[in-house]
Amino acid sequence: LYGDKEIDEEFLEELEEILLTSDLGVKTSYRLFAEVEEKVSHKELENPAHLRRFLQQEIGTILKQAEAPWEIREKPYVIMTIGVNGVGKTTTIGKLASIFAKQKKKVVLGAADTFRAAAVEQLTVWAERAKVPIIKQSMGADPAAVAFDTLQSAIKREADIVIIDTAGRLHTKVNLMDELKKIRRVLDKALPGAPHEVLLVLDANTGQNAITQAQMFNEAIGVTGLVMTKLDGTAKGGVIVGVCDELKVPVRYIGIGESLRDLRPFDASDFVDALFD
Amino acid sequence: SLSDKLDVTFKKLRGQGRLTEDNIKEALREVRMTLLEADVNFLVVKQFVKAVRERAMGSEVLQSLTPAQQFIKIVNEELTSLMGGSAVDLELNSAPPVVILMVGLQGSGKTTSSGKLALSLKKKKRRPFLVPVDVYRPAAIDQLQSLGRQIDVPVFPSTDSQDPVKISRKAVETARQQGYDTVIIDTAGRLQIDEKLMAELEKIKAAVKPREILLVADAMTGQEAVNIAKTFNDTLDITGVVLTKLDGDARGGAALSIKAVTGKPIKFVGEGEKLSALDVFHPDRMASRILG
Ligand SMILES: Nc1nc2c(ncn2[C@@H]2O[C@H](COP(=O)(O)OP(=O)(O)OP(=O)(O)O)[C@@H](O)[C@H]2O)c(=O)[nH]1
Ligand SMILES: Nc1nc2c(ncn2[C@@H]2O[C@H](COP(=O)(O)OP(=O)(O)OP(=O)(O)O)[C@@H](O)[C@H]2O)c(=O)[nH]1
Ligand SMILES: [Mg+2]
Ligand SMILES: [Mg+2]
């Protein structure tokens, strides 16, 4: 999508491929494509550079509402991290804890994934790396009990930020979604208003199922923020457009690697630029 | 569903005894949209639709079927045969210890699938040995050791200060000495564009000559499934694929993309977090799942 080729049939085919292969999805891709065809037929778009700017504006508008400063007003501010299996929840919590700790905030982590093998051990290493305390119980303990414990301990320590890790779960599993509801209820019981952020973690490699994930998690316990991980890979993460359009919540951060510092604030125009790279 | 949409499309063309260029144009468009919505890669969809058009053009509509039914029959057959006809099992017919190498992107389910494979081999009266070579992810070795304990399968005592190639070599030697007939090596998740880590896999392959190199891929992967699979295959010449998290509701178009670009069989599917949740791949079930 560069330089001064002309906008011909071949060019439009390339554009169609770019839109679809970025995981924007059929609905969004063809909506944008139709707008482009309309403008081209009315000679309102002269060249590729022009067209690129037009698309960036259109997509950027949807994503601009996803770019909002994270207002942290409550103390302790409780973040509950959720998402399907393997997307990067635990790793993201480590990175987030480090960011807050560097801002001189008192952070406490809650190891409420009491199900998966070595989940608690994994988060414990991240807590050590970020230099923050972690509350944990034995494997098989009630996750809601760990969440409760963590919040109680955080209140006692006058912590600023609490981040609760939960086990990965598919949104199609009713009993596991019920478990999330219970964790949420228990947090609210321990501190009315908690959790202040329900952070849904999405993997940039995921296709259209990401939209279903977002809808179902939102329906179950309400999602207030997003993180998209693994954007250091080759996937473009186009599903974020559909998700943001649906949920109207901000993308807090993007994950761009596996070490402590690999978390960046979401920048809508950078993201759209990368779509067309 | 696709068959409902095709019923509508073909109803408009009553009394057609044959599938023609005109009457299948709209139907092909429906198929194309269905596959794209199911996350099948753009170029793979193009290829597939072309193949369906060629089969459909001029094909006689059987007395017992409506044009819509005939058309969907062709689509289903084309998709099922593309998915690989029938189930392909593990190649275990070589001098023990037979080595299986598990590779793939971060979080795809390699460690869990290694445990699942070990359990299924144990049930088939083999003597599996699990080898953790993920020295990067926090508690990755602990994770595999914990799974090994759950199913009473021995795990090589790797530590994260060791080198993955050296661990692999030593583990295979240990297996040979201890009489374990199948070695399952669980590698760290990696990006297919990470040259250093892809080279690490090549070194492991050269050191232990695996009989099976299984790409573990997440069923909810989108368009990029094609590039991921192609690079792993070009670099390692994989022998098969494990498609995980099929207990979700992702349509799983990645399965078609991966099969189309590598030509390698999908051997297993992961259908849950329990170590018993491994099944052989059923191409016909996958085809109808993709078509919705
Ligand atoms: N390349 C890359 N890898 C990532 C990123 N975020 C997480 N990962 C990797 O993805 C894998 C899974 O990360 P986890 O943090 O265990 O994911 P999870 O959602 O907690 O997984 P479950 O608890 O099992 O559901 C690990 O190998 C991480 O290192 C990222 O931004 N980029
Ligand atoms: N629902 C479901 N979850 C699965 C399946 N296979 C694996 N998982 C889960 O997916 C998450 C990631 O699995 P892992 O085995 O840690 O993935 P991995 O590929 O080894 O991850 P890395 O080593 O970080 O690259 C865990 O929460 C697993 O329990 C499956 O078939 N279905
Ligand atoms: Mg986790
Ligand atoms: Mg692993």
mmCIF file of N, CA, C and O and ligand atoms in Angstrom, chain A residues 82-93 95 113 116 119 122 126 165-169 201 203 228-233 254-259 262-263, chain B residues 105-108 110 112 134 137-138 143 188-191 245 273, ligand 1:
data_model
loop_
_atom_site.group_PDB
_atom_site.id
_atom_site.type_symbol
_atom_site.label_atom_id
_atom_site.label_comp_id
_atom_site.label_asym_id
_atom_site.label_seq_id
_atom_site.Cartn_x
_atom_site.Cartn_y
_atom_site.Cartn_z
ATOM 1 N N ILE A 82 -8.483 -12.413 33.328
ATOM 2 C CA ILE A 82 -9.213 -13.586 32.812
ATOM 3 C C ILE A 82 -8.892 -13.834 31.346
ATOM 4 O O ILE A 82 -8.312 -12.977 30.672
ATOM 5 N N GLY A 83 -9.272 -15.008 30.862
ATOM 6 C CA GLY A 83 -9.065 -15.301 29.447
ATOM 7 C C GLY A 83 -8.958 -16.797 29.219
ATOM 8 O O GLY A 83 -8.832 -17.573 30.172
ATOM 9 N N VAL A 84 -8.995 -17.198 27.956
ATOM 10 C CA VAL A 84 -8.920 -18.634 27.650
ATOM 11 C C VAL A 84 -7.502 -19.164 27.866
ATOM 12 O O VAL A 84 -6.575 -18.417 28.152
ATOM 13 N N ASN A 85 -7.327 -20.437 27.719
ATOM 14 C CA ASN A 85 -6.067 -21.110 28.030
ATOM 15 C C ASN A 85 -4.898 -20.666 27.159
ATOM 16 O O ASN A 85 -5.011 -20.642 25.921
ATOM 17 N N GLY A 86 -3.786 -20.369 27.824
ATOM 18 C CA GLY A 86 -2.521 -20.143 27.120
ATOM 19 C C GLY A 86 -2.323 -18.789 26.468
ATOM 20 O O GLY A 86 -1.337 -18.595 25.760
ATOM 21 N N VAL A 87 -3.230 -17.823 26.689
ATOM 22 C CA VAL A 87 -3.116 -16.541 25.997
ATOM 23 C C VAL A 87 -2.029 -15.624 26.545
ATOM 24 O O VAL A 87 -1.590 -14.706 25.866
ATOM 25 N N GLY A 88 -1.612 -15.848 27.802
ATOM 26 C CA GLY A 88 -0.554 -15.010 28.371
ATOM 27 C C GLY A 88 -0.967 -14.241 29.610
ATOM 28 O O GLY A 88 -0.361 -13.220 29.935
ATOM 29 N N LYS A 89 -1.970 -14.736 30.347
ATOM 30 C CA LYS A 89 -2.445 -14.031 31.552
ATOM 31 C C LYS A 89 -1.353 -13.908 32.618
ATOM 32 O O LYS A 89 -1.054 -12.804 33.096
ATOM 33 N N THR A 90 -0.775 -15.047 32.981
ATOM 34 C CA THR A 90 0.202 -15.089 34.067
ATOM 35 C C THR A 90 1.413 -14.227 33.738
ATOM 36 O O THR A 90 1.887 -13.443 34.578
ATOM 37 N N THR A 91 1.918 -14.347 32.528
ATOM 38 C CA THR A 91 3.074 -13.564 32.088
ATOM 39 C C THR A 91 2.749 -12.069 32.110
ATOM 40 O O THR A 91 3.560 -11.247 32.544
ATOM 41 N N THR A 92 1.550 -11.713 31.641
ATOM 42 C CA THR A 92 1.137 -10.314 31.594
ATOM 43 C C THR A 92 1.049 -9.728 32.999
ATOM 44 O O THR A 92 1.431 -8.574 33.221
ATOM 45 N N ILE A 93 0.572 -10.531 33.959
ATOM 46 C CA ILE A 93 0.485 -10.059 35.346
ATOM 47 C C ILE A 93 1.877 -9.728 35.873
ATOM 48 O O ILE A 93 2.078 -8.713 36.545
ATOM 49 N N LYS A 95 4.432 -8.761 34.141
ATOM 50 C CA LYS A 95 4.877 -7.516 33.496
ATOM 51 C C LYS A 95 4.171 -6.295 34.105
ATOM 52 O O LYS A 95 4.780 -5.250 34.372
ATOM 53 N N ASP A 113 -5.004 -19.344 40.289
ATOM 54 C CA ASP A 113 -5.079 -20.527 39.414
ATOM 55 C C ASP A 113 -4.586 -21.677 40.259
ATOM 56 O O ASP A 113 -3.388 -21.880 40.400
ATOM 57 N N ARG A 116 -4.124 -25.613 37.342
ATOM 58 C CA ARG A 116 -3.162 -26.110 36.363
ATOM 59 C C ARG A 116 -1.813 -26.446 36.982
ATOM 60 O O ARG A 116 -1.350 -25.770 37.915
ATOM 61 N N ALA A 119 1.093 -23.804 38.066
ATOM 62 C CA ALA A 119 0.617 -22.432 37.810
ATOM 63 C C ALA A 119 1.081 -21.494 38.926
ATOM 64 O O ALA A 119 1.523 -20.368 38.667
ATOM 65 N N GLN A 122 4.767 -20.829 38.674
ATOM 66 C CA GLN A 122 5.039 -19.915 37.567
ATOM 67 C C GLN A 122 4.830 -18.464 37.997
ATOM 68 O O GLN A 122 5.678 -17.599 37.766
ATOM 69 N N TRP A 126 7.427 -14.913 38.662
ATOM 70 C CA TRP A 126 7.148 -13.556 38.169
ATOM 71 C C TRP A 126 7.093 -12.552 39.321
ATOM 72 O O TRP A 126 7.565 -11.422 39.202
ATOM 73 N N ASP A 165 -4.640 -13.622 39.489
ATOM 74 C CA ASP A 165 -4.471 -14.511 38.329
ATOM 75 C C ASP A 165 -5.535 -15.594 38.417
ATOM 76 O O ASP A 165 -5.777 -16.146 39.487
ATOM 77 N N THR A 166 -6.185 -15.910 37.281
ATOM 78 C CA THR A 166 -7.146 -17.015 37.293
ATOM 79 C C THR A 166 -6.712 -18.067 36.285
ATOM 80 O O THR A 166 -5.902 -17.789 35.391
ATOM 81 N N ALA A 167 -7.247 -19.265 36.424
ATOM 82 C CA ALA A 167 -6.920 -20.342 35.487
ATOM 83 C C ALA A 167 -7.514 -20.031 34.121
ATOM 84 O O ALA A 167 -8.596 -19.452 34.021
ATOM 85 N N GLY A 168 -6.789 -20.427 33.072
ATOM 86 C CA GLY A 168 -7.341 -20.281 31.734
ATOM 87 C C GLY A 168 -8.602 -21.138 31.643
ATOM 88 O O GLY A 168 -8.694 -22.178 32.294
ATOM 89 N N ARG A 169 -9.568 -20.691 30.886
ATOM 90 C CA ARG A 169 -10.803 -21.465 30.738
ATOM 91 C C ARG A 169 -11.493 -21.092 29.439
ATOM 92 O O ARG A 169 -11.486 -19.938 29.031
ATOM 93 N N VAL A 201 -7.553 -10.994 28.661
ATOM 94 C CA VAL A 201 -6.335 -11.128 27.870
ATOM 95 C C VAL A 201 -6.642 -11.916 26.600
ATOM 96 O O VAL A 201 -7.226 -13.011 26.654
ATOM 97 N N ASP A 203 -5.055 -13.287 22.720
ATOM 98 C CA ASP A 203 -3.837 -13.667 21.993
ATOM 99 C C ASP A 203 -3.957 -13.145 20.557
ATOM 100 O O ASP A 203 -4.952 -13.427 19.870
ATOM 101 N N MET A 228 -3.809 -7.319 24.610
ATOM 102 C CA MET A 228 -3.552 -8.251 23.519
ATOM 103 C C MET A 228 -2.076 -8.623 23.549
ATOM 104 O O MET A 228 -1.201 -7.753 23.534
ATOM 105 N N THR A 229 -1.810 -9.928 23.625
ATOM 106 C CA THR A 229 -0.437 -10.411 23.742
ATOM 107 C C THR A 229 0.095 -10.952 22.418
ATOM 108 O O THR A 229 -0.645 -11.131 21.454
ATOM 109 N N LYS A 230 1.393 -11.240 22.409
ATOM 110 C CA LYS A 230 2.075 -11.921 21.307
ATOM 111 C C LYS A 230 2.064 -11.130 20.006
ATOM 112 O O LYS A 230 2.076 -11.712 18.910
ATOM 113 N N LEU A 231 2.053 -9.799 20.123
ATOM 114 C CA LEU A 231 2.110 -8.959 18.923
ATOM 115 C C LEU A 231 3.540 -8.845 18.399
ATOM 116 O O LEU A 231 3.777 -8.156 17.400
ATOM 117 N N ASP A 232 4.474 -9.531 19.064
ATOM 118 C CA ASP A 232 5.833 -9.608 18.537
ATOM 119 C C ASP A 232 5.913 -10.698 17.472
ATOM 120 O O ASP A 232 6.915 -10.804 16.758
ATOM 121 N N GLY A 233 4.854 -11.484 17.350
ATOM 122 C CA GLY A 233 4.802 -12.513 16.316
ATOM 123 C C GLY A 233 4.322 -11.922 15.002
ATOM 124 O O GLY A 233 4.239 -10.705 14.852
ATOM 125 N N ILE A 254 -0.299 -3.882 25.223
ATOM 126 C CA ILE A 254 -0.051 -4.979 24.300
ATOM 127 C C ILE A 254 1.222 -5.704 24.736
ATOM 128 O O ILE A 254 2.169 -5.078 25.207
ATOM 129 N N GLY A 255 1.207 -7.030 24.610
ATOM 130 C CA GLY A 255 2.375 -7.838 24.959
ATOM 131 C C GLY A 255 3.232 -8.041 23.725
ATOM 132 O O GLY A 255 2.716 -8.403 22.662
ATOM 133 N N ILE A 256 4.528 -7.759 23.864
ATOM 134 C CA ILE A 256 5.399 -7.884 22.693
ATOM 135 C C ILE A 256 6.613 -8.758 22.984
ATOM 136 O O ILE A 256 7.694 -8.549 22.432
ATOM 137 N N GLY A 257 6.453 -9.722 23.885
ATOM 138 C CA GLY A 257 7.571 -10.626 24.146
ATOM 139 C C GLY A 257 7.408 -11.313 25.478
ATOM 140 O O GLY A 257 6.409 -11.125 26.189
ATOM 141 N N GLU A 258 8.403 -12.122 25.832
ATOM 142 C CA GLU A 258 8.289 -12.993 27.005
ATOM 143 C C GLU A 258 9.046 -12.503 28.234
ATOM 144 O O GLU A 258 9.043 -13.186 29.265
ATOM 145 N N SER A 259 9.693 -11.319 28.157
ATOM 146 C CA SER A 259 10.373 -10.870 29.374
ATOM 147 C C SER A 259 9.638 -9.734 30.055
ATOM 148 O O SER A 259 8.697 -9.150 29.522
ATOM 149 N N ASP A 262 8.373 -6.477 28.415
ATOM 150 C CA ASP A 262 7.701 -6.564 27.115
ATOM 151 C C ASP A 262 6.201 -6.274 27.152
ATOM 152 O O ASP A 262 5.381 -7.063 26.635
ATOM 153 N N LEU A 263 5.863 -5.117 27.726
ATOM 154 C CA LEU A 263 4.464 -4.694 27.752
ATOM 155 C C LEU A 263 4.426 -3.204 27.418
ATOM 156 O O LEU A 263 5.114 -2.414 28.054
ATOM 157 N N LEU B 105 4.092 -22.729 18.660
ATOM 158 C CA LEU B 105 4.053 -21.374 19.196
ATOM 159 C C LEU B 105 3.800 -21.372 20.710
ATOM 160 O O LEU B 105 3.352 -22.374 21.275
ATOM 161 N N GLN B 106 4.053 -20.259 21.354
ATOM 162 C CA GLN B 106 3.817 -20.125 22.791
ATOM 163 C C GLN B 106 2.349 -20.396 23.146
ATOM 164 O O GLN B 106 1.440 -19.855 22.507
ATOM 165 N N GLY B 107 2.148 -21.196 24.183
ATOM 166 C CA GLY B 107 0.814 -21.402 24.731
ATOM 167 C C GLY B 107 -0.101 -22.311 23.932
ATOM 168 O O GLY B 107 -1.281 -22.441 24.262
ATOM 169 N N SER B 108 0.412 -22.970 22.887
ATOM 170 C CA SER B 108 -0.459 -23.783 22.028
ATOM 171 C C SER B 108 -0.914 -25.092 22.689
ATOM 172 O O SER B 108 -1.890 -25.692 22.258
ATOM 173 N N LYS B 110 1.673 -27.570 24.055
ATOM 174 C CA LYS B 110 2.710 -28.607 23.883
ATOM 175 C C LYS B 110 2.928 -29.434 25.149
ATOM 176 O O LYS B 110 2.992 -30.658 25.093
ATOM 177 N N THR B 112 1.024 -29.854 27.854
ATOM 178 C CA THR B 112 -0.152 -30.651 28.168
ATOM 179 C C THR B 112 -0.286 -31.828 27.194
ATOM 180 O O THR B 112 -0.570 -32.957 27.594
ATOM 181 N N ASP B 134 12.262 -27.085 27.945
ATOM 182 C CA ASP B 134 11.915 -25.666 27.986
ATOM 183 C C ASP B 134 12.642 -25.085 29.192
ATOM 184 O O ASP B 134 12.180 -25.210 30.330
ATOM 185 N N ARG B 137 10.746 -20.744 30.075
ATOM 186 C CA ARG B 137 9.489 -20.352 30.737
ATOM 187 C C ARG B 137 9.553 -20.686 32.222
ATOM 188 O O ARG B 137 9.952 -21.801 32.606
ATOM 189 N N PRO B 138 9.192 -19.747 33.096
ATOM 190 C CA PRO B 138 9.201 -20.019 34.532
ATOM 191 C C PRO B 138 8.369 -21.258 34.874
ATOM 192 O O PRO B 138 7.219 -21.364 34.464
ATOM 193 N N GLN B 143 6.165 -27.962 35.551
ATOM 194 C CA GLN B 143 4.868 -28.303 34.965
ATOM 195 C C GLN B 143 4.892 -29.721 34.382
ATOM 196 O O GLN B 143 4.013 -30.538 34.670
ATOM 197 N N ALA B 188 10.283 -25.507 24.290
ATOM 198 C CA ALA B 188 9.724 -24.199 24.641
ATOM 199 C C ALA B 188 8.919 -23.641 23.474
ATOM 200 O O ALA B 188 9.255 -23.885 22.307
ATOM 201 N N GLY B 189 7.860 -22.912 23.778
ATOM 202 C CA GLY B 189 7.117 -22.224 22.730
ATOM 203 C C GLY B 189 8.034 -21.196 22.079
ATOM 204 O O GLY B 189 8.914 -20.636 22.746
ATOM 205 N N ARG B 190 7.848 -20.951 20.790
ATOM 206 C CA ARG B 190 8.724 -19.988 20.095
ATOM 207 C C ARG B 190 7.996 -19.432 18.891
ATOM 208 O O ARG B 190 7.118 -20.074 18.321
ATOM 209 N N LEU B 191 8.413 -18.224 18.462
ATOM 210 C CA LEU B 191 7.890 -17.630 17.236
ATOM 211 C C LEU B 191 8.603 -18.275 16.059
ATOM 212 O O LEU B 191 9.809 -18.516 16.124
ATOM 213 N N LYS B 245 -7.393 -27.641 21.940
ATOM 214 C CA LYS B 245 -8.492 -26.791 22.410
ATOM 215 C C LYS B 245 -9.724 -26.897 21.511
ATOM 216 O O LYS B 245 -10.470 -25.930 21.345
ATOM 217 N N GLU B 273 -8.537 -30.136 29.137
ATOM 218 C CA GLU B 273 -7.317 -29.959 29.919
ATOM 219 C C GLU B 273 -6.865 -31.242 30.604
ATOM 220 O O GLU B 273 -5.716 -31.363 30.993
HETATM 221 N N1 LIG C 1 6.077 -14.071 22.216
HETATM 222 C C1 LIG C 1 5.258 -13.794 23.245
HETATM 223 N N2 LIG C 1 4.959 -14.786 24.108
HETATM 224 C C2 LIG C 1 4.151 -14.481 25.144
HETATM 225 C C3 LIG C 1 3.596 -13.190 25.345
HETATM 226 N N3 LIG C 1 2.832 -13.237 26.474
HETATM 227 C C4 LIG C 1 2.917 -14.499 26.948
HETATM 228 N N4 LIG C 1 3.717 -15.254 26.154
HETATM 229 C C5 LIG C 1 4.049 -16.670 26.281
HETATM 230 O O1 LIG C 1 2.872 -17.426 26.121
HETATM 231 C C6 LIG C 1 2.957 -18.628 26.893
HETATM 232 C C7 LIG C 1 1.743 -18.727 27.789
HETATM 233 O O2 LIG C 1 1.805 -17.688 28.751
HETATM 234 P P1 LIG C 1 1.059 -17.806 30.160
HETATM 235 O O3 LIG C 1 1.315 -16.542 30.873
HETATM 236 O O4 LIG C 1 1.394 -19.088 30.827
HETATM 237 O O5 LIG C 1 -0.444 -17.870 29.652
HETATM 238 P P2 LIG C 1 -1.730 -18.082 30.542
HETATM 239 O O6 LIG C 1 -2.857 -17.375 29.904
HETATM 240 O O7 LIG C 1 -1.470 -17.695 31.958
HETATM 241 O O8 LIG C 1 -1.933 -19.651 30.420
HETATM 242 P P3 LIG C 1 -2.924 -20.577 31.291
HETATM 243 O O9 LIG C 1 -2.838 -20.096 32.697
HETATM 244 O O10 LIG C 1 -2.400 -21.947 31.122
HETATM 245 O O11 LIG C 1 -4.274 -20.392 30.703
HETATM 246 C C8 LIG C 1 4.279 -18.533 27.661
HETATM 247 O O12 LIG C 1 5.245 -19.262 26.931
HETATM 248 C C9 LIG C 1 4.605 -17.069 27.640
HETATM 249 O O13 LIG C 1 5.987 -16.802 27.725
HETATM 250 C C10 LIG C 1 3.938 -12.150 24.392
HETATM 251 O O14 LIG C 1 3.508 -10.997 24.462
HETATM 252 N N5 LIG C 1 4.768 -12.520 23.375
#
